[in-house]
């Protein structure tokens, strides 16, 4: 994929909204940089997939949706949870595995969940969120609830049967699902063209008679505007919509990935289009942001991270006697009988 030049159009937002978008991208970036550090210290364990480089997608898309909408995401969902309104403290405590975490410390990084903000996970299974999103949308349609279900997934999920089944049923039943494909070009170490005969992702969605749009995922304005357009179609009862966000992750797939499958020059080239610095540069050029305002937002984000870490550190471990609570396959009786 060739890298598109920066957009010529000016930022179509009032200063306050533009700064809110920038601030949310900074919050994700600073939170995840800290997570990487904490992983190195052994405070966060298990899997950890960072979203660094892709922030414009979650921030731009979620700001185009309504609080009553449903959100379904993948294991790369820290940013989605944060922008959705899950407190950073509850996210960080979940990363630590503490009881004060948003999934009571039982989910960890890949399973952030928060019913209050209608964030229906975090899912470790590639493509696993797609049928869940279709089910949520079906429930809404059957109950006459006006709501969009936005489902985020990587381009790797489009090779799964679950993607095809979900697209088919959502289109057939005209369900209110917004399919949000975060195409960062790689599924772990496999480039799209090495695993897919059809690399035009919108063409795949269109084969299910679902309308599509392709957004520049490094440009928050493109993400926000196209998502607004797409969600309007879904909200108006016209059935599902598919948006491909072309983006790039700057870090390895997970903390275990030595990142040997891509050329370092490719990574550096994509970094020149980083969503944070390109957006802030545009705002500065247009007189909507000063360096001091940028630094103030950054300081706020860093302070929020400090508070979140302190909260997680002070959190509690689940007592041993609670370990079998909520497990539905285990009972003393069955074990004895076996
Ligand atoms: C059903 C299933 N198969 C394989 C895996 C192992 N796996 C974890 S992440 C991943 C790559 C997915 O890539 P993509 O959907 O593009 O998302 P990204 O990580 O790029 O955000 C794979 C194959 C899994 N978790 N679930
Ligand atoms: Mg991918």
Short mmCIF file of C-alpha atoms and ligand atoms in Angstrom, two decimals:
data_model
loop_
_atom_site.label_atom_id
_atom_site.label_comp_id
_atom_site.label_asym_id
_atom_site.label_seq_id
_atom_site.Cartn_x
_atom_site.Cartn_y
_atom_site.Cartn_z
CA UNK A 1 0.00 0.00 0.00
CA UNK A 2 1.37 3.42 -0.85
CA UNK A 3 1.20 6.04 1.84
CA UNK A 4 -1.22 8.84 0.97
CA UNK A 5 -0.07 12.48 1.24
CA UNK A 6 -1.47 14.53 4.13
CA UNK A 7 -4.91 16.04 3.43
CA UNK A 8 -5.12 19.55 2.07
CA UNK A 9 -8.50 20.27 3.65
CA UNK A 10 -8.56 22.27 6.88
CA UNK A 11 -9.78 20.69 10.14
CA UNK A 12 -13.58 21.13 10.16
CA UNK A 13 -13.96 21.37 13.95
CA UNK A 14 -14.25 24.05 16.59
CA UNK A 15 -11.12 24.31 18.72
CA UNK A 16 -12.73 22.64 21.76
CA UNK A 17 -13.67 19.46 19.89
CA UNK A 18 -10.33 19.32 18.05
CA UNK A 19 -8.50 19.52 21.37
CA UNK A 20 -10.72 16.81 22.87
CA UNK A 21 -9.75 14.48 20.00
CA UNK A 22 -6.08 15.27 20.44
CA UNK A 23 -6.30 14.81 24.19
CA UNK A 24 -7.89 11.36 23.84
CA UNK A 25 -5.14 10.25 21.44
CA UNK A 26 -2.54 11.48 23.94
CA UNK A 27 -4.28 9.63 26.80
CA UNK A 28 -4.11 6.34 24.88
CA UNK A 29 -0.49 6.90 23.83
CA UNK A 30 0.73 7.77 27.33
CA UNK A 31 -1.27 4.98 28.98
CA UNK A 32 0.12 2.35 26.62
CA UNK A 33 3.71 3.59 26.83
CA UNK A 34 3.36 3.11 30.59
CA UNK A 35 1.87 -0.37 30.07
CA UNK A 36 4.92 -1.39 28.02
CA UNK A 37 7.16 -0.17 30.85
CA UNK A 38 5.10 -2.00 33.49
CA UNK A 39 5.26 -5.16 31.40
CA UNK A 40 9.06 -4.95 31.49
CA UNK A 41 8.86 -4.70 35.28
CA UNK A 42 6.62 -7.77 35.53
CA UNK A 43 3.71 -5.76 36.90
CA UNK A 44 1.57 -6.58 33.87
CA UNK A 45 1.79 -10.17 32.70
CA UNK A 46 0.27 -12.43 30.05
CA UNK A 47 -0.48 -10.98 26.65
CA UNK A 48 -0.29 -7.28 25.89
CA UNK A 49 -1.11 -5.86 22.45
CA UNK A 50 -0.42 -2.18 22.02
CA UNK A 51 -2.45 0.17 19.82
CA UNK A 52 0.33 2.75 19.47
CA UNK A 53 0.13 4.30 15.98
CA UNK A 54 -3.55 3.41 15.52
CA UNK A 55 -5.05 5.87 18.03
CA UNK A 56 -6.86 7.99 15.42
CA UNK A 57 -9.12 5.05 14.58
CA UNK A 58 -10.62 4.45 18.02
CA UNK A 59 -10.75 8.14 18.90
CA UNK A 60 -12.21 9.36 15.60
CA UNK A 61 -14.70 6.51 15.29
CA UNK A 62 -15.93 6.49 18.88
CA UNK A 63 -16.44 10.25 18.86
CA UNK A 64 -18.77 9.72 15.88
CA UNK A 65 -20.97 7.33 17.88
CA UNK A 66 -23.47 7.84 20.71
CA UNK A 67 -23.13 6.76 24.36
CA UNK A 68 -26.09 4.37 24.00
CA UNK A 69 -24.43 2.47 21.11
CA UNK A 70 -22.84 -0.93 21.69
CA UNK A 71 -19.10 -1.39 21.22
CA UNK A 72 -17.38 -4.72 20.55
CA UNK A 73 -13.61 -4.83 20.16
CA UNK A 74 -10.56 -7.10 19.99
CA UNK A 75 -7.62 -7.80 22.28
CA UNK A 76 -6.10 -4.48 21.04
CA UNK A 77 -8.83 -2.58 22.83
CA UNK A 78 -7.26 -0.47 25.57
CA UNK A 79 -7.85 2.72 23.60
CA UNK A 80 -11.46 1.87 22.80
CA UNK A 81 -12.20 1.25 26.48
CA UNK A 82 -10.58 4.50 27.52
CA UNK A 83 -12.33 6.68 24.93
CA UNK A 84 -15.60 4.96 25.69
CA UNK A 85 -15.36 6.25 29.23
CA UNK A 86 -13.96 3.35 31.25
CA UNK A 87 -11.82 5.10 33.89
CA UNK A 88 -8.09 4.68 33.29
CA UNK A 89 -7.80 3.49 36.90
CA UNK A 90 -10.15 0.56 36.22
CA UNK A 91 -8.27 -0.30 33.01
CA UNK A 92 -4.90 -0.25 34.73
CA UNK A 93 -6.16 -2.31 37.68
CA UNK A 94 -7.47 -4.85 35.15
CA UNK A 95 -4.06 -4.97 33.46
CA UNK A 96 -2.53 -5.76 36.86
CA UNK A 97 -5.16 -8.45 37.52
CA UNK A 98 -6.51 -6.61 40.55
CA UNK A 99 -10.04 -6.91 41.87
CA UNK A 100 -10.75 -3.21 41.21
CA UNK A 101 -10.26 -3.77 37.47
CA UNK A 102 -13.18 -3.31 35.06
CA UNK A 103 -13.45 -7.12 34.70
CA UNK A 104 -12.64 -7.67 38.38
CA UNK A 105 -9.09 -8.64 37.44
CA UNK A 106 -10.20 -11.80 35.69
CA UNK A 107 -9.88 -10.61 32.10
CA UNK A 108 -6.59 -8.78 31.86
CA UNK A 109 -5.47 -6.74 28.88
CA UNK A 110 -7.46 -8.69 26.28
CA UNK A 111 -10.80 -8.74 28.09
CA UNK A 112 -11.66 -5.22 29.17
CA UNK A 113 -15.42 -5.19 29.66
CA UNK A 114 -17.76 -2.56 31.01
CA UNK A 115 -21.53 -2.93 30.86
CA UNK A 116 -22.05 0.65 32.08
CA UNK A 117 -20.48 2.10 28.94
CA UNK A 118 -21.80 -0.75 26.76
CA UNK A 119 -18.30 -1.99 25.99
CA UNK A 120 -18.95 -5.69 25.30
CA UNK A 121 -15.29 -6.72 25.35
CA UNK A 122 -12.25 -7.18 24.48
CA UNK A 123 -11.99 -10.62 22.86
CA UNK A 124 -8.93 -12.86 22.53
CA UNK A 125 -10.38 -14.85 19.66
CA UNK A 126 -9.70 -13.40 16.21
CA UNK A 127 -13.13 -12.69 14.70
CA UNK A 128 -14.79 -13.67 18.00
CA UNK A 129 -16.47 -10.29 18.43
CA UNK A 130 -18.23 -10.39 15.06
CA UNK A 131 -21.01 -12.88 15.88
CA UNK A 132 -21.44 -11.18 19.27
CA UNK A 133 -22.02 -7.86 17.53
CA UNK A 134 -24.55 -9.41 15.18
CA UNK A 135 -26.35 -10.94 18.18
CA UNK A 136 -26.43 -7.62 20.02
CA UNK A 137 -27.83 -5.88 16.94
CA UNK A 138 -30.40 -8.64 16.43
CA UNK A 139 -31.56 -8.23 20.04
CA UNK A 140 -31.93 -4.47 19.53
CA UNK A 141 -33.84 -4.92 16.31
CA UNK A 142 -36.21 -7.48 17.85
CA UNK A 143 -36.87 -5.19 20.82
CA UNK A 144 -37.26 -2.08 18.68
CA UNK A 145 -34.30 -0.34 20.34
CA UNK A 146 -32.68 2.38 18.21
CA UNK A 147 -28.98 1.74 18.55
CA UNK A 148 -25.87 1.05 16.50
CA UNK A 149 -23.52 -1.80 17.37
CA UNK A 150 -19.98 -0.90 16.30
CA UNK A 151 -17.70 -3.89 15.94
CA UNK A 152 -13.94 -3.33 15.68
CA UNK A 153 -11.75 -6.09 14.28
CA UNK A 154 -8.44 -6.48 12.48
CA UNK A 155 -8.11 -7.31 8.80
CA UNK A 156 -6.88 -10.75 9.92
CA UNK A 157 -10.41 -11.51 11.12
CA UNK A 158 -11.67 -11.26 7.55
CA UNK A 159 -10.06 -14.62 6.81
CA UNK A 160 -12.24 -16.24 9.45
CA UNK A 161 -15.52 -17.99 8.75
CA UNK A 162 -17.09 -15.92 11.52
CA UNK A 163 -16.59 -12.79 9.41
CA UNK A 164 -18.44 -14.22 6.41
CA UNK A 165 -21.28 -15.64 8.48
CA UNK A 166 -21.65 -12.38 10.38
CA UNK A 167 -21.67 -10.22 7.24
CA UNK A 168 -24.20 -12.45 5.58
CA UNK A 169 -26.68 -12.50 8.47
CA UNK A 170 -26.27 -8.80 9.27
CA UNK A 171 -27.00 -7.93 5.63
CA UNK A 172 -29.78 -10.49 5.20
CA UNK A 173 -31.62 -9.29 8.32
CA UNK A 174 -30.69 -5.60 7.83
CA UNK A 175 -29.18 -5.41 11.30
CA UNK A 176 -27.76 -2.17 12.72
CA UNK A 177 -24.10 -3.20 12.74
CA UNK A 178 -21.22 -0.90 11.89
CA UNK A 179 -18.32 -3.12 10.86
CA UNK A 180 -15.08 -1.27 11.66
CA UNK A 181 -12.07 -2.99 10.12
CA UNK A 182 -8.74 -1.80 11.50
CA UNK A 183 -6.46 -2.72 8.63
CA UNK A 184 -2.93 -2.39 9.97
CA UNK A 185 -1.59 -4.61 7.14
CA UNK A 186 -0.41 -7.46 9.36
CA UNK A 187 -2.03 -10.31 11.24
CA UNK A 188 0.74 -11.17 13.71
CA UNK A 189 3.69 -11.68 11.34
CA UNK A 190 1.64 -12.30 8.20
CA UNK A 191 1.18 -9.51 5.68
CA UNK A 192 -2.27 -9.30 4.12
CA UNK A 193 -1.09 -10.27 0.63
CA UNK A 194 0.53 -13.44 1.96
CA UNK A 195 -2.72 -14.83 3.30
CA UNK A 196 -5.53 -13.36 1.19
CA UNK A 197 -6.30 -13.83 -2.51
CA UNK A 198 -8.50 -10.73 -2.40
CA UNK A 199 -6.68 -7.88 -0.65
CA UNK A 200 -9.37 -5.31 -1.39
CA UNK A 201 -11.25 -5.60 1.90
CA UNK A 202 -14.13 -3.38 0.81
CA UNK A 203 -14.70 -5.73 -2.14
CA UNK A 204 -15.12 -8.62 0.29
CA UNK A 205 -17.70 -6.72 2.31
CA UNK A 206 -19.46 -5.55 -0.84
CA UNK A 207 -19.90 -9.17 -1.92
CA UNK A 208 -22.47 -9.39 0.89
CA UNK A 209 -24.30 -6.35 -0.50
CA UNK A 210 -22.98 -4.22 2.37
CA UNK A 211 -22.01 -0.62 1.50
CA UNK A 212 -18.42 0.38 2.24
CA UNK A 213 -16.08 3.30 2.80
CA UNK A 214 -12.29 3.44 3.03
CA UNK A 215 -10.84 5.87 5.59
CA UNK A 216 -7.29 7.07 6.11
CA UNK A 217 -6.81 5.66 9.59
CA UNK A 218 -3.83 7.92 10.31
CA UNK A 219 -5.95 11.02 9.74
CA UNK A 220 -8.45 11.52 12.54
CA UNK A 221 -10.58 13.86 10.43
CA UNK A 222 -11.01 11.22 7.73
CA UNK A 223 -11.86 8.60 10.39
CA UNK A 224 -14.38 10.82 12.14
CA UNK A 225 -16.12 12.13 9.03
CA UNK A 226 -16.47 8.77 7.31
CA UNK A 227 -17.64 7.08 10.50
CA UNK A 228 -20.27 9.78 10.94
CA UNK A 229 -21.50 9.07 7.44
CA UNK A 230 -21.49 5.30 7.95
CA UNK A 231 -23.25 5.34 11.34
CA UNK A 232 -26.00 7.57 9.91
CA UNK A 233 -26.82 4.88 7.35
CA UNK A 234 -26.96 2.21 10.08
CA UNK A 235 -28.94 4.40 12.49
CA UNK A 236 -31.48 5.19 9.77
CA UNK A 237 -32.38 1.50 9.62
CA UNK A 238 -30.74 0.86 6.25
CA UNK A 239 -28.76 -2.14 7.48
CA UNK A 240 -25.07 -2.74 8.12
CA UNK A 241 -22.12 -0.70 6.85
CA UNK A 242 -18.43 -1.58 6.52
CA UNK A 243 -15.60 0.90 7.01
CA UNK A 244 -11.97 0.02 6.37
CA UNK A 245 -9.53 2.18 8.33
CA UNK A 246 -6.08 1.99 6.78
CA UNK A 247 -3.67 2.24 9.65
CA UNK A 248 -0.41 0.88 11.04
CA UNK A 249 0.86 -0.35 14.38
CA UNK A 250 4.24 1.06 15.34
CA UNK A 251 4.98 -1.58 17.97
CA UNK A 252 5.29 -5.32 17.55
CA UNK A 253 2.13 -7.47 17.47
CA UNK A 254 2.48 -8.28 21.18
CA UNK A 255 5.22 -8.15 23.78
CA UNK A 256 6.40 -11.61 22.64
CA UNK A 257 6.88 -10.67 18.98
CA UNK A 258 10.47 -9.97 17.83
CA UNK A 259 8.98 -8.06 14.84
CA UNK A 260 11.26 -9.58 12.19
CA UNK A 261 8.77 -9.78 9.30
CA UNK A 262 8.72 -6.15 8.23
CA UNK A 263 11.28 -3.71 6.99
CA UNK A 264 12.27 -1.12 9.60
CA UNK A 265 12.13 1.52 6.83
CA UNK A 266 8.46 0.72 6.33
CA UNK A 267 7.80 1.35 10.04
CA UNK A 268 9.77 4.60 9.93
CA UNK A 269 7.91 5.75 6.84
CA UNK A 270 4.53 5.17 8.51
CA UNK A 271 5.74 7.01 11.60
CA UNK A 272 6.12 10.15 9.51
CA UNK A 273 2.34 10.05 9.27
CA UNK A 274 1.78 9.48 12.99
CA UNK A 275 -1.79 10.47 13.95
CA UNK A 276 -0.72 12.57 16.91
CA UNK A 277 1.93 14.74 15.38
CA UNK A 278 0.22 15.20 12.01
CA UNK A 279 -3.02 16.30 13.67
CA UNK A 280 -1.31 18.61 16.14
CA UNK A 281 0.81 20.11 13.33
CA UNK A 282 -2.33 20.83 11.31
CA UNK A 283 -4.05 22.42 14.29
CA UNK A 284 -1.02 24.60 14.94
CA UNK A 285 -0.88 25.72 11.31
CA UNK A 286 -4.55 26.65 11.48
CA UNK A 287 -4.17 28.59 14.73
CA UNK A 288 -6.23 26.11 16.78
CA UNK A 289 -3.39 24.92 18.99
CA UNK A 290 -0.34 26.44 20.63
CA UNK A 291 2.70 24.48 21.82
CA UNK A 292 1.78 25.39 25.41
CA UNK A 293 -1.75 24.00 24.96
CA UNK A 294 -0.30 20.79 23.52
CA UNK A 295 2.10 20.41 26.44
CA UNK A 296 -0.69 21.09 28.94
CA UNK A 297 -2.80 18.27 27.44
CA UNK A 298 0.21 15.99 27.53
CA UNK A 299 0.92 16.81 31.18
CA UNK A 300 -2.73 16.07 32.00
CA UNK A 301 -2.49 12.70 30.25
CA UNK A 302 0.72 11.84 32.13
CA UNK A 303 -0.85 12.81 35.46
CA UNK A 304 -3.87 10.62 34.69
CA UNK A 305 -1.51 7.71 34.00
CA UNK A 306 0.27 8.29 37.33
CA UNK A 307 -3.07 8.22 39.16
CA UNK A 308 -4.09 5.03 37.33
CA UNK A 309 -0.85 3.26 38.25
CA UNK A 310 -1.16 4.34 41.90
CA UNK A 311 -4.74 3.01 41.92
CA UNK A 312 -3.69 -0.33 40.43
CA UNK A 313 -0.75 -0.66 42.83
CA UNK A 314 -3.04 -0.04 45.80
CA UNK A 315 -5.61 -2.54 44.47
CA UNK A 316 -6.32 -5.94 45.99
CA UNK A 317 -5.68 -9.46 44.76
CA UNK A 318 -8.62 -11.81 44.60
CA UNK A 319 -8.60 -14.11 47.67
CA UNK A 320 -7.76 -17.76 46.97
CA UNK A 321 -11.17 -18.88 48.27
CA UNK A 322 -12.85 -16.91 45.46
CA UNK A 323 -10.93 -18.61 42.66
CA UNK A 324 -13.72 -21.01 41.71
CA UNK A 325 -16.44 -18.36 41.95
CA UNK A 326 -18.27 -17.82 38.65
CA UNK A 327 -16.83 -21.01 37.14
CA UNK A 328 -19.78 -22.92 35.79
CA UNK A 329 -18.07 -26.22 34.98
CA UNK A 330 -16.79 -27.08 38.43
CA UNK A 331 -18.65 -28.51 41.43
CA UNK A 332 -17.35 -30.63 44.28
CA UNK A 333 -20.05 -33.25 43.64
CA UNK A 334 -19.23 -33.73 39.97
CA UNK A 335 -15.55 -34.02 40.76
CA UNK A 336 -16.25 -36.74 43.35
CA UNK A 337 -18.55 -38.64 41.00
CA UNK A 338 -15.94 -38.66 38.21
C1 LIG B 1 -9.35 -17.86 16.08
C2 LIG B 1 -7.95 -17.43 16.37
N1 LIG B 1 -6.95 -17.84 15.56
C3 LIG B 1 -5.67 -17.44 15.80
C4 LIG B 1 -5.39 -16.65 16.86
C5 LIG B 1 -3.96 -16.18 17.11
N2 LIG B 1 -3.85 -14.76 16.75
C6 LIG B 1 -3.87 -13.81 17.70
S1 LIG B 1 -3.78 -12.29 17.04
C7 LIG B 1 -3.73 -12.87 15.47
C8 LIG B 1 -3.64 -11.91 14.32
C9 LIG B 1 -4.86 -11.13 14.05
O1 LIG B 1 -4.59 -10.04 13.22
P1 LIG B 1 -5.62 -8.92 12.92
O2 LIG B 1 -6.99 -9.47 12.92
O3 LIG B 1 -5.20 -8.24 11.67
O4 LIG B 1 -5.53 -7.93 14.17
P2 LIG B 1 -4.28 -7.05 14.67
O5 LIG B 1 -3.56 -7.90 15.67
O6 LIG B 1 -3.46 -6.73 13.49
O7 LIG B 1 -4.89 -5.86 15.31
C10 LIG B 1 -3.76 -14.25 15.47
C11 LIG B 1 -3.72 -15.07 14.25
C12 LIG B 1 -6.45 -16.26 17.71
N3 LIG B 1 -6.25 -15.46 18.77
N4 LIG B 1 -7.73 -16.63 17.42
MG1 LIG B 2 -3.98 -6.59 11.46
#
